[in-house]
Amino acid sequence: MKIIYKYRNFLYLFIASFLLTLYAIPAAAQVKAQSETMTRMLADAKQKGLRIEKAGMQDLGAVCPGKQIRVEMADSMLLDMGVALFSETMDKRYARPVYSFIERYLLALLLKRNQTEQRYLLREDFVTLKVNGRNFLDGKQPLSLLVHAIDSASSFRLTGDSSHFRAQWSVANEDIELSFPKQYDLILGQDKKELAASFQYELESFVYRKPDIAYHPLSPHSVPVSGVYADMGDTYIIPQMQSGRFMQKKELGYDYIFNERMGTESLLNLFTYADEMSRKNKLQLTIKGYQLSREFSFGLDRLCAYMKAQQCTAYMGIETQTDTLYTGTVVYVNRDLMYMHLLYFKFPKEAFKRDEVPVYATLHPYIPINNIETLYGELDNYKKTY
């Protein structure tokens, strides 16, 4: 009888354990990294005893006392992290990713085990870190003390030339300089394949606030031509690839031209300022990259707003025109990060009158523009895949 009770109690315990397992609250999802850069930094953080589990700010602890990490995540996917140095309200002259890179790179250096690993990372990325004009790694001061000394009161300057950025701080009696190349994959923390794969997410997650503007001011540089005001920018590579806008007089001000009669001028407006024009035209967009072809529907107004937020300048050129259709090319050029997005479009003329008529487009994201001499060949190669 005792044996029966013994096994009956064991059975009860087994059933109870099974039910607890079945109905237990699931553990927090394991953090995954969006890119190889984040994978390495996540491993280095774990090695340093830092647990990266959620978005927001968290203390760096013993890694750099008094400093915090900025962590960006989507669900359980780690997108980016860096030492929190710049406020969201800070006036930023250059594209936002440049400032995020500075924060990310200093954190990557802090997470390395020793100066040997720090030296290897700097050399691998062609980045230099100097204090008072001398290589930081030639001295004995820990990097954590240097980063700790940088705060919102520190004098900061970011400058750039045709090939490099230089971030400079004046802290007490020390001048700190971080110099890095204008290389978009380094600054964005992803290679071209990763960037192409994440481009749709970047577009869809972009916080877009539609401007509440009924009429638009006229630029002082606008040139009146037969009742139309041309506010033209520069060209890109060839004269046909034009930037700018065309405006017309309204009762209370000026507005963008958009009609079939001035098709070329209207499409330059549309692919640059669709957000400000409050146009509802939909793109049937195909994104193409390394081993990637992804199609989805997207608002042209959101695309234009995103491109401007990334400080890309739009240049458009018409290639063909029939009785029913325009075809053309738009390049969105980011000179801060030295890349462009290349978009080929087919615009039915019926879409001038009806927003629901789809505009078909193929976009090749993140084409490097460092070597301008090879760009013609690259454009031809991309065009063959359209």
Short mmCIF file of C-alpha atoms in Angstrom, two decimals:
data_model
loop_
_atom_site.label_atom_id
_atom_site.label_comp_id
_atom_site.label_asym_id
_atom_site.label_seq_id
_atom_site.Cartn_x
_atom_site.Cartn_y
_atom_site.Cartn_z
CA MET A 1 0.00 0.00 0.00
CA LYS A 2 2.86 2.37 0.80
CA ILE A 3 4.33 1.62 -2.59
CA ILE A 4 1.02 2.52 -4.27
CA TYR A 5 0.86 5.84 -2.37
CA LYS A 6 4.49 6.52 -3.27
CA TYR A 7 3.90 6.14 -6.99
CA ARG A 8 0.56 7.98 -6.80
CA ASN A 9 2.34 10.97 -5.23
CA PHE A 10 5.00 10.78 -7.92
CA LEU A 11 2.26 10.79 -10.58
CA TYR A 12 0.65 13.88 -9.02
CA LEU A 13 3.99 15.66 -9.02
CA PHE A 14 4.58 14.71 -12.64
CA ILE A 15 1.15 15.99 -13.73
CA ALA A 16 1.61 19.23 -11.75
CA SER A 17 5.04 19.82 -13.33
CA PHE A 18 3.59 19.19 -16.80
CA LEU A 19 0.75 21.68 -16.26
CA LEU A 20 3.14 24.31 -14.92
CA THR A 21 5.29 23.87 -18.02
CA LEU A 22 2.28 24.02 -20.31
CA TYR A 23 0.81 27.21 -18.82
CA ALA A 24 3.96 28.93 -17.68
CA ILE A 25 4.52 32.54 -18.72
CA PRO A 26 7.00 32.43 -21.61
CA ALA A 27 10.47 33.79 -20.96
CA ALA A 28 11.62 36.98 -22.63
CA ALA A 29 12.47 36.40 -26.27
CA GLN A 30 16.15 36.10 -26.98
CA VAL A 31 17.63 39.19 -28.57
CA LYS A 32 18.77 38.77 -32.16
CA ALA A 33 20.92 41.17 -34.16
CA GLN A 34 19.89 42.76 -37.46
CA SER A 35 23.45 42.99 -38.79
CA GLU A 36 26.88 41.45 -38.41
CA THR A 37 28.04 44.66 -36.70
CA MET A 38 25.33 44.29 -34.04
CA THR A 39 26.10 40.58 -33.68
CA ARG A 40 29.72 41.35 -32.79
CA MET A 41 28.78 44.17 -30.43
CA LEU A 42 26.15 42.02 -28.72
CA ALA A 43 28.77 39.30 -28.12
CA ASP A 44 31.26 41.86 -26.81
CA ALA A 45 28.63 43.33 -24.47
CA LYS A 46 27.82 39.89 -23.07
CA GLN A 47 31.53 39.29 -22.50
CA LYS A 48 31.66 42.56 -20.53
CA GLY A 49 28.70 41.49 -18.40
CA LEU A 50 26.17 43.82 -20.07
CA ARG A 51 22.71 42.44 -20.81
CA ILE A 52 21.00 44.03 -23.82
CA GLU A 53 17.33 43.06 -23.54
CA LYS A 54 15.12 46.01 -24.41
CA ALA A 55 15.04 49.33 -26.22
CA GLY A 56 15.78 52.58 -24.43
CA MET A 57 18.57 53.77 -22.17
CA GLN A 58 20.58 51.61 -19.80
CA ASP A 59 23.65 52.21 -17.67
CA LEU A 60 27.06 51.19 -18.98
CA GLY A 61 28.08 50.24 -15.47
CA ALA A 62 31.72 49.39 -14.92
CA VAL A 63 32.41 49.61 -18.67
CA CYS A 64 32.11 53.42 -18.45
CA PRO A 65 30.69 54.63 -15.12
CA GLY A 66 28.15 57.43 -15.38
CA LYS A 67 27.39 56.83 -19.07
CA GLN A 68 24.39 55.23 -20.72
CA ILE A 69 23.77 53.11 -23.81
CA ARG A 70 21.16 54.07 -26.38
CA VAL A 71 19.50 50.83 -27.57
CA GLU A 72 17.20 50.63 -30.60
CA MET A 73 15.15 47.47 -31.11
CA ALA A 74 12.15 46.21 -33.09
CA ASP A 75 10.45 43.42 -31.14
CA SER A 76 13.46 41.26 -30.21
CA MET A 77 15.67 42.49 -33.06
CA LEU A 78 18.62 44.69 -32.10
CA LEU A 79 18.91 47.46 -34.68
CA ASP A 80 21.51 49.79 -33.20
CA MET A 81 23.20 50.85 -29.98
CA GLY A 82 25.79 53.39 -28.91
CA VAL A 83 27.02 55.59 -26.08
CA ALA A 84 24.39 58.29 -25.51
CA LEU A 85 26.20 61.53 -26.41
CA PHE A 86 23.82 63.58 -28.58
CA SER A 87 20.29 64.70 -27.72
CA GLU A 88 17.39 64.29 -30.16
CA THR A 89 16.86 68.07 -30.11
CA MET A 90 20.47 68.83 -31.03
CA ASP A 91 20.85 70.85 -34.22
CA LYS A 92 22.39 68.37 -36.66
CA ARG A 93 24.12 69.75 -39.73
CA TYR A 94 24.76 66.35 -41.29
CA ALA A 95 22.61 63.24 -41.75
CA ARG A 96 21.45 61.67 -38.50
CA PRO A 97 23.27 58.32 -39.09
CA VAL A 98 26.62 60.16 -38.89
CA TYR A 99 25.92 61.07 -35.27
CA SER A 100 24.60 57.57 -34.52
CA PHE A 101 27.84 56.13 -35.94
CA ILE A 102 29.98 58.22 -33.57
CA GLU A 103 27.99 56.88 -30.61
CA ARG A 104 28.08 53.31 -31.93
CA TYR A 105 31.79 53.30 -32.70
CA LEU A 106 32.87 54.65 -29.32
CA LEU A 107 30.73 51.96 -27.69
CA ALA A 108 32.27 49.29 -29.94
CA LEU A 109 35.73 50.41 -28.78
CA LEU A 110 34.67 50.42 -25.11
CA LEU A 111 33.37 46.85 -25.41
CA LYS A 112 36.71 45.51 -26.64
CA ARG A 113 38.76 43.58 -24.11
CA ASN A 114 42.01 45.45 -24.51
CA GLN A 115 43.98 47.96 -26.58
CA THR A 116 45.09 45.25 -28.99
CA GLU A 117 41.47 44.62 -30.01
CA GLN A 118 40.78 48.36 -30.13
CA ARG A 119 43.80 48.92 -32.36
CA TYR A 120 42.69 46.13 -34.70
CA LEU A 121 39.18 47.57 -35.04
CA LEU A 122 40.45 51.09 -35.77
CA ARG A 123 42.94 49.83 -38.34
CA GLU A 124 40.35 47.57 -40.00
CA ASP A 125 37.91 50.48 -40.47
CA PHE A 126 40.51 53.18 -41.30
CA VAL A 127 39.33 55.18 -38.29
CA THR A 128 41.67 57.29 -36.14
CA LEU A 129 41.21 58.47 -32.56
CA LYS A 130 43.51 61.23 -31.37
CA VAL A 131 44.00 63.19 -28.15
CA ASN A 132 45.83 66.51 -28.47
CA GLY A 133 46.97 65.48 -31.95
CA ARG A 134 48.50 62.14 -30.89
CA ASN A 135 47.22 58.62 -31.44
CA PHE A 136 45.11 57.77 -28.42
CA LEU A 137 46.40 54.20 -28.24
CA ASP A 138 49.99 55.45 -27.86
CA GLY A 139 49.07 56.75 -24.40
CA LYS A 140 48.07 54.98 -21.20
CA GLN A 141 44.75 56.68 -20.49
CA PRO A 142 41.79 54.23 -20.51
CA LEU A 143 39.19 54.95 -23.16
CA SER A 144 36.47 54.87 -20.51
CA LEU A 145 37.92 57.97 -18.84
CA LEU A 146 38.04 59.79 -22.15
CA VAL A 147 34.41 58.96 -23.03
CA HIS A 148 33.27 59.73 -19.48
CA ALA A 149 34.69 63.26 -19.81
CA ILE A 150 32.48 63.98 -22.85
CA ASP A 151 29.11 65.44 -21.87
CA SER A 152 26.49 67.84 -23.18
CA ALA A 153 28.56 70.80 -21.96
CA SER A 154 31.59 69.75 -24.00
CA SER A 155 32.41 71.87 -27.03
CA PHE A 156 31.65 69.73 -30.09
CA ARG A 157 32.30 70.23 -33.80
CA LEU A 158 31.60 67.93 -36.73
CA THR A 159 33.16 68.74 -40.09
CA GLY A 160 33.47 66.90 -43.38
CA ASP A 161 35.35 67.08 -46.64
CA SER A 162 35.05 65.01 -49.81
CA SER A 163 36.29 61.81 -48.14
CA HIS A 164 36.20 62.05 -44.31
CA PHE A 165 34.28 63.26 -41.28
CA ARG A 166 35.99 64.65 -38.19
CA ALA A 167 34.24 64.76 -34.82
CA GLN A 168 36.05 67.01 -32.34
CA TRP A 169 35.46 67.68 -28.64
CA SER A 170 37.22 70.10 -26.31
CA VAL A 171 37.22 68.58 -22.81
CA ALA A 172 39.15 70.35 -20.03
CA ASN A 173 42.72 70.51 -21.38
CA GLU A 174 42.24 67.83 -24.01
CA ASP A 175 41.20 67.99 -27.65
CA ILE A 176 39.64 64.72 -28.81
CA GLU A 177 39.26 63.87 -32.50
CA LEU A 178 37.56 60.90 -34.14
CA SER A 179 38.16 60.77 -37.90
CA PHE A 180 36.37 58.28 -40.16
CA PRO A 181 35.80 57.79 -43.90
CA LYS A 182 32.62 58.78 -45.73
CA GLN A 183 31.72 55.17 -46.27
CA TYR A 184 28.02 54.44 -46.03
CA ASP A 185 28.24 50.78 -44.94
CA LEU A 186 30.66 51.69 -42.14
CA ILE A 187 28.52 54.62 -40.97
CA LEU A 188 25.22 52.75 -41.22
CA GLY A 189 26.68 49.65 -39.58
CA GLN A 190 25.42 47.27 -42.28
CA ASP A 191 26.80 45.91 -45.52
CA LYS A 192 24.99 46.44 -48.82
CA LYS A 193 23.15 43.11 -48.66
CA GLU A 194 21.87 43.83 -45.13
CA LEU A 195 20.84 47.36 -46.09
CA ALA A 196 18.87 46.18 -49.13
CA ALA A 197 17.11 43.53 -47.02
CA SER A 198 16.10 46.07 -44.35
CA PHE A 199 15.07 48.87 -46.74
CA GLN A 200 11.36 47.98 -46.74
CA TYR A 201 11.31 47.97 -42.93
CA GLU A 202 13.03 51.37 -42.85
CA LEU A 203 10.39 52.83 -45.17
CA GLU A 204 7.43 51.32 -43.33
CA SER A 205 8.67 52.17 -39.84
CA PHE A 206 9.58 55.75 -40.75
CA VAL A 207 7.55 58.19 -38.65
CA TYR A 208 5.93 60.41 -41.25
CA ARG A 209 4.01 63.50 -40.25
CA LYS A 210 2.21 65.05 -43.20
CA PRO A 211 2.89 68.80 -43.41
CA ASP A 212 -0.13 70.99 -42.84
CA ILE A 213 0.62 73.51 -45.58
CA ALA A 214 -2.06 74.77 -47.96
CA TYR A 215 0.21 77.13 -49.89
CA HIS A 216 3.97 77.27 -50.17
CA PRO A 217 6.37 80.21 -50.10
CA LEU A 218 8.20 81.10 -53.27
CA SER A 219 11.97 80.86 -53.22
CA PRO A 220 13.82 84.17 -53.79
CA HIS A 221 15.79 82.34 -56.50
CA SER A 222 12.68 81.41 -58.50
CA VAL A 223 12.60 82.55 -62.12
CA PRO A 224 9.17 83.46 -63.60
CA VAL A 225 8.47 81.99 -67.05
CA SER A 226 4.97 82.46 -68.56
CA GLY A 227 3.22 82.38 -65.20
CA VAL A 228 5.30 79.47 -63.92
CA TYR A 229 8.02 79.95 -61.34
CA ALA A 230 11.04 77.70 -61.81
CA ASP A 231 13.12 77.13 -58.69
CA MET A 232 15.87 74.98 -60.15
CA GLY A 233 18.76 73.29 -58.41
CA ASP A 234 21.83 71.62 -59.85
CA THR A 235 22.09 68.64 -62.18
CA TYR A 236 23.59 65.20 -61.55
CA ILE A 237 26.07 63.55 -63.95
CA ILE A 238 24.15 64.66 -67.06
CA PRO A 239 22.09 67.82 -67.74
CA GLN A 240 18.88 65.79 -68.08
CA MET A 241 19.02 64.67 -64.43
CA GLN A 242 17.59 67.79 -62.83
CA SER A 243 16.67 68.87 -59.30
CA GLY A 244 14.30 71.67 -58.33
CA ARG A 245 10.60 72.50 -58.42
CA PHE A 246 7.98 74.34 -60.48
CA MET A 247 5.38 76.55 -58.80
CA GLN A 248 2.29 78.47 -59.87
CA LYS A 249 0.44 81.43 -58.39
CA LYS A 250 -2.66 80.74 -56.34
CA GLU A 251 -5.11 83.09 -54.71
CA LEU A 252 -3.35 83.02 -51.34
CA GLY A 253 0.16 82.08 -52.38
CA TYR A 254 1.94 79.49 -54.55
CA ASP A 255 1.52 75.79 -55.12
CA TYR A 256 3.26 72.93 -56.97
CA ILE A 257 2.42 72.34 -60.61
CA PHE A 258 0.89 68.94 -61.31
CA ASN A 259 -0.86 68.39 -64.63
CA GLU A 260 -0.44 66.43 -67.85
CA ARG A 261 0.21 69.56 -69.90
CA MET A 262 3.51 70.14 -68.04
CA GLY A 263 4.34 66.49 -67.51
CA THR A 264 8.11 66.70 -67.05
CA GLU A 265 7.91 69.58 -64.61
CA SER A 266 5.04 67.90 -62.73
CA LEU A 267 6.92 64.62 -62.31
CA LEU A 268 10.00 66.40 -61.00
CA ASN A 269 7.72 67.97 -58.40
CA LEU A 270 6.00 64.65 -57.63
CA PHE A 271 9.09 62.49 -57.08
CA THR A 272 10.66 65.19 -54.90
CA TYR A 273 7.77 66.84 -53.02
CA ALA A 274 4.83 64.40 -53.11
CA ASP A 275 4.56 64.74 -49.32
CA GLU A 276 4.27 68.53 -49.47
CA MET A 277 1.88 68.28 -52.43
CA SER A 278 -0.40 65.92 -50.44
CA ARG A 279 -0.49 63.56 -53.41
CA LYS A 280 -1.93 60.08 -52.79
CA ASN A 281 -0.24 58.33 -55.71
CA LYS A 282 0.71 54.74 -54.90
CA LEU A 283 3.94 53.09 -55.96
CA GLN A 284 3.89 49.44 -56.88
CA LEU A 285 7.50 49.22 -55.77
CA THR A 286 10.02 46.46 -56.37
CA ILE A 287 13.23 46.61 -54.34
CA LYS A 288 16.18 44.83 -55.89
CA GLY A 289 19.50 44.05 -54.24
CA TYR A 290 21.93 41.19 -53.76
CA GLN A 291 19.82 38.02 -54.18
CA LEU A 292 16.77 40.11 -53.35
CA SER A 293 13.64 41.06 -55.24
CA ARG A 294 10.77 42.22 -53.04
CA GLU A 295 7.53 43.83 -54.22
CA PHE A 296 5.07 45.85 -52.16
CA SER A 297 2.74 48.84 -52.39
CA PHE A 298 3.87 52.13 -50.93
CA GLY A 299 2.77 55.77 -50.87
CA LEU A 300 4.94 58.07 -52.95
CA ASP A 301 4.40 60.85 -50.40
CA ARG A 302 5.97 58.69 -47.66
CA LEU A 303 8.91 57.79 -49.91
CA CYS A 304 9.65 61.48 -50.59
CA ALA A 305 9.38 62.37 -46.89
CA TYR A 306 11.75 59.52 -46.00
CA MET A 307 14.31 60.58 -48.61
CA LYS A 308 14.33 64.17 -47.32
CA ALA A 309 14.65 62.96 -43.72
CA GLN A 310 17.76 61.02 -44.81
CA GLN A 311 19.04 64.22 -46.46
CA CYS A 312 18.91 62.76 -49.95
CA THR A 313 18.62 65.17 -52.90
CA ALA A 314 16.31 64.03 -55.71
CA TYR A 315 17.27 64.30 -59.39
CA MET A 316 14.84 63.23 -62.12
CA GLY A 317 15.07 62.70 -65.85
CA ILE A 318 12.41 61.59 -68.36
CA GLU A 319 13.52 58.83 -70.74
CA THR A 320 10.47 58.11 -72.91
CA GLN A 321 6.97 59.49 -73.45
CA THR A 322 4.04 57.94 -75.30
CA ASP A 323 0.38 58.90 -75.54
CA THR A 324 -0.31 57.03 -72.31
CA LEU A 325 2.95 56.65 -70.37
CA TYR A 326 6.09 58.35 -69.07
CA THR A 327 9.20 56.38 -68.13
CA GLY A 328 12.12 57.92 -66.31
CA THR A 329 14.81 57.74 -63.66
CA VAL A 330 15.10 59.31 -60.23
CA VAL A 331 18.28 59.22 -58.16
CA TYR A 332 18.16 60.13 -54.49
CA VAL A 333 21.71 61.19 -53.64
CA ASN A 334 23.14 61.31 -50.12
CA ARG A 335 26.46 63.16 -50.29
CA ASP A 336 27.08 62.87 -46.54
CA LEU A 337 27.20 59.08 -46.72
CA MET A 338 28.28 58.81 -50.38
CA TYR A 339 25.47 56.61 -51.73
CA MET A 340 22.41 56.96 -53.91
CA HIS A 341 19.09 55.15 -54.36
CA LEU A 342 18.31 54.52 -58.02
CA LEU A 343 14.63 54.38 -59.04
CA TYR A 344 13.17 53.60 -62.47
CA PHE A 345 9.49 54.43 -62.90
CA LYS A 346 6.56 53.98 -65.28
CA PHE A 347 4.00 56.71 -64.78
CA PRO A 348 0.65 56.29 -66.61
CA LYS A 349 -0.71 59.65 -67.72
CA GLU A 350 -4.06 58.64 -66.29
CA ALA A 351 -2.42 58.96 -62.83
CA PHE A 352 -2.43 62.75 -63.24
CA LYS A 353 -6.20 62.60 -62.83
CA ARG A 354 -6.73 59.52 -60.69
CA ASP A 355 -4.60 58.86 -57.60
CA GLU A 356 -5.62 55.19 -57.48
CA VAL A 357 -3.85 54.42 -60.77
CA PRO A 358 -0.61 52.65 -59.66
CA VAL A 359 2.82 53.96 -60.57
CA TYR A 360 5.23 51.09 -61.17
CA ALA A 361 8.81 51.50 -60.02
CA THR A 362 11.97 49.48 -59.37
CA LEU A 363 14.40 50.73 -56.76
CA HIS A 364 18.05 49.72 -56.33
CA PRO A 365 19.10 50.98 -52.87
CA TYR A 366 22.53 52.02 -51.64
CA ILE A 367 24.66 52.34 -54.75
CA PRO A 368 28.09 53.74 -53.77
CA ILE A 369 29.13 57.00 -55.45
CA ASN A 370 32.72 57.15 -54.20
CA ASN A 371 34.12 56.42 -57.66
CA ILE A 372 32.20 58.73 -59.98
CA GLU A 373 34.12 57.49 -63.04
CA THR A 374 32.50 54.04 -62.78
CA LEU A 375 29.01 55.32 -62.11
CA TYR A 376 27.91 55.35 -65.76
CA GLY A 377 28.74 51.67 -66.09
CA GLU A 378 26.96 50.86 -62.84
CA LEU A 379 23.81 52.68 -63.94
CA ASP A 380 23.76 50.78 -67.22
CA ASN A 381 24.15 47.47 -65.39
CA TYR A 382 21.30 48.27 -63.00
CA LYS A 383 19.09 49.44 -65.84
CA LYS A 384 19.40 46.07 -67.59
CA THR A 385 17.72 44.42 -64.60
CA TYR A 386 14.70 46.72 -64.71
#
